[in-house]
Amino acid sequence: GIQLVESGGGSVQAGGSLRLSCAATGYTYTPYNMGWFRQSPGKKREGVAVIYTGGGRTYYDDSVKGRFTISRDTAKNTLYLQMNNLKPEDTGMYYCAADWSLADPPEVLDYGLSNGLGYWGQGTQVTVSS
């Protein structure tokens, strides 16, 4: 079956950097969109960044623009999130997502995956201390 396996999380001080990876396996057709979402305790899951796999266009939440970069290595079927200048408010569980719903990327960023048409990874924890 389809699997998304994240790695690269950890604990850093404010101003530091981390690179998250998501290895995607088990699918026949390339996802329409792929993205990163995060969830902090007591908060709902929110979109961080989405990439449209057809052309590589990227979309970001305003809170991470200029600091985070989403990218994809098609040869390795791996999605990345480079996170620079991390802030304590970036703390949370980060989830990789793959979407086959043909939704516009900004909709995926704002509303997440359509039921039955996407997959989530298990998450990787990012903790930023001040």
mmCIF file of N, CA, C and O in Angstrom, residues 15 25 30 44-46 63 69 77 79 81 91 95 99 107 112-114 116-117 120:
data_model
loop_
_atom_site.group_PDB
_atom_site.id
_atom_site.type_symbol
_atom_site.label_atom_id
_atom_site.label_comp_id
_atom_site.label_asym_id
_atom_site.label_seq_id
_atom_site.Cartn_x
_atom_site.Cartn_y
_atom_site.Cartn_z
ATOM 1 N N GLY A 15 16.128 30.219 15.786
ATOM 2 C CA GLY A 15 17.125 30.665 14.832
ATOM 3 C C GLY A 15 17.819 29.532 14.098
ATOM 4 O O GLY A 15 18.518 29.764 13.108
ATOM 5 N N THR A 25 6.132 5.892 -1.036
ATOM 6 C CA THR A 25 6.216 4.632 -1.782
ATOM 7 C C THR A 25 4.828 4.033 -1.968
ATOM 8 O O THR A 25 3.866 4.426 -1.292
ATOM 9 N N THR A 30 1.387 9.527 -9.798
ATOM 10 C CA THR A 30 1.966 10.597 -8.987
ATOM 11 C C THR A 30 0.874 11.438 -8.347
ATOM 12 O O THR A 30 -0.094 11.811 -9.019
ATOM 13 N N LYS A 44 -5.740 22.812 15.876
ATOM 14 C CA LYS A 44 -6.047 21.937 14.755
ATOM 15 C C LYS A 44 -4.862 21.909 13.796
ATOM 16 O O LYS A 44 -4.003 22.786 13.812
ATOM 17 N N ARG A 45 -4.828 20.856 12.982
ATOM 18 C CA ARG A 45 -3.744 20.729 12.001
ATOM 19 C C ARG A 45 -3.866 21.841 10.965
ATOM 20 O O ARG A 45 -4.956 22.141 10.489
ATOM 21 N N GLU A 46 -2.711 22.431 10.604
ATOM 22 C CA GLU A 46 -2.704 23.549 9.664
ATOM 23 C C GLU A 46 -1.707 23.289 8.550
ATOM 24 O O GLU A 46 -0.680 22.618 8.739
ATOM 25 N N SER A 63 2.858 32.458 7.698
ATOM 26 C CA SER A 63 3.733 32.408 8.872
ATOM 27 C C SER A 63 5.121 31.833 8.573
ATOM 28 O O SER A 63 6.044 32.005 9.374
ATOM 29 N N THR A 69 11.186 26.189 2.825
ATOM 30 C CA THR A 69 11.172 25.870 1.398
ATOM 31 C C THR A 69 10.761 24.415 1.214
ATOM 32 O O THR A 69 11.405 23.512 1.781
ATOM 33 N N ASN A 77 11.507 9.945 -5.132
ATOM 34 C CA ASN A 77 10.150 9.967 -4.583
ATOM 35 C C ASN A 77 10.155 10.497 -3.152
ATOM 36 O O ASN A 77 9.530 9.925 -2.243
ATOM 37 N N LEU A 79 9.882 14.005 -0.608
ATOM 38 C CA LEU A 79 9.468 15.392 -0.397
ATOM 39 C C LEU A 79 10.302 15.962 0.743
ATOM 40 O O LEU A 79 10.603 15.244 1.708
ATOM 41 N N LEU A 81 11.223 19.528 3.361
ATOM 42 C CA LEU A 81 10.873 20.836 3.895
ATOM 43 C C LEU A 81 12.110 21.382 4.604
ATOM 44 O O LEU A 81 12.493 20.875 5.664
ATOM 45 N N THR A 91 6.961 25.010 16.676
ATOM 46 C CA THR A 91 6.916 23.726 17.375
ATOM 47 C C THR A 91 5.632 22.973 17.067
ATOM 48 O O THR A 91 4.550 23.559 17.062
ATOM 49 N N TYR A 95 3.468 16.691 9.513
ATOM 50 C CA TYR A 95 2.956 15.572 8.736
ATOM 51 C C TYR A 95 3.150 15.819 7.248
ATOM 52 O O TYR A 95 2.884 16.915 6.750
ATOM 53 N N ASP A 99 -1.848 14.107 -2.146
ATOM 54 C CA ASP A 99 -3.226 14.381 -2.537
ATOM 55 C C ASP A 99 -3.467 13.994 -3.982
ATOM 56 O O ASP A 99 -2.731 14.416 -4.868
ATOM 57 N N GLU A 107 -6.200 25.305 -1.964
ATOM 58 C CA GLU A 107 -7.277 24.661 -1.206
ATOM 59 C C GLU A 107 -6.727 23.570 -0.309
ATOM 60 O O GLU A 107 -7.177 23.393 0.835
ATOM 61 N N GLY A 112 -6.642 21.024 3.775
ATOM 62 C CA GLY A 112 -6.133 19.677 3.962
ATOM 63 C C GLY A 112 -6.580 18.735 2.867
ATOM 64 O O GLY A 112 -6.957 19.155 1.779
ATOM 65 N N LEU A 113 -6.562 17.434 3.159
ATOM 66 C CA LEU A 113 -6.845 16.409 2.173
ATOM 67 C C LEU A 113 -8.336 16.114 2.080
ATOM 68 O O LEU A 113 -9.049 16.166 3.079
ATOM 69 N N SER A 114 -8.786 15.764 0.854
ATOM 70 C CA SER A 114 -10.165 15.302 0.662
ATOM 71 C C SER A 114 -10.265 13.860 1.149
ATOM 72 O O SER A 114 -9.368 13.057 0.911
ATOM 73 N N GLY A 116 -10.560 10.166 1.517
ATOM 74 C CA GLY A 116 -10.417 9.051 0.595
ATOM 75 C C GLY A 116 -9.551 9.313 -0.606
ATOM 76 O O GLY A 116 -9.328 8.408 -1.403
ATOM 77 N N LEU A 117 -9.074 10.539 -0.746
ATOM 78 C CA LEU A 117 -8.271 10.867 -1.929
ATOM 79 C C LEU A 117 -6.877 11.329 -1.557
ATOM 80 O O LEU A 117 -6.200 11.961 -2.366
ATOM 81 N N TRP A 120 -1.772 10.473 4.683
ATOM 82 C CA TRP A 120 -0.928 11.177 5.635
ATOM 83 C C TRP A 120 0.222 10.275 6.085
ATOM 84 O O TRP A 120 0.068 9.051 6.171
#
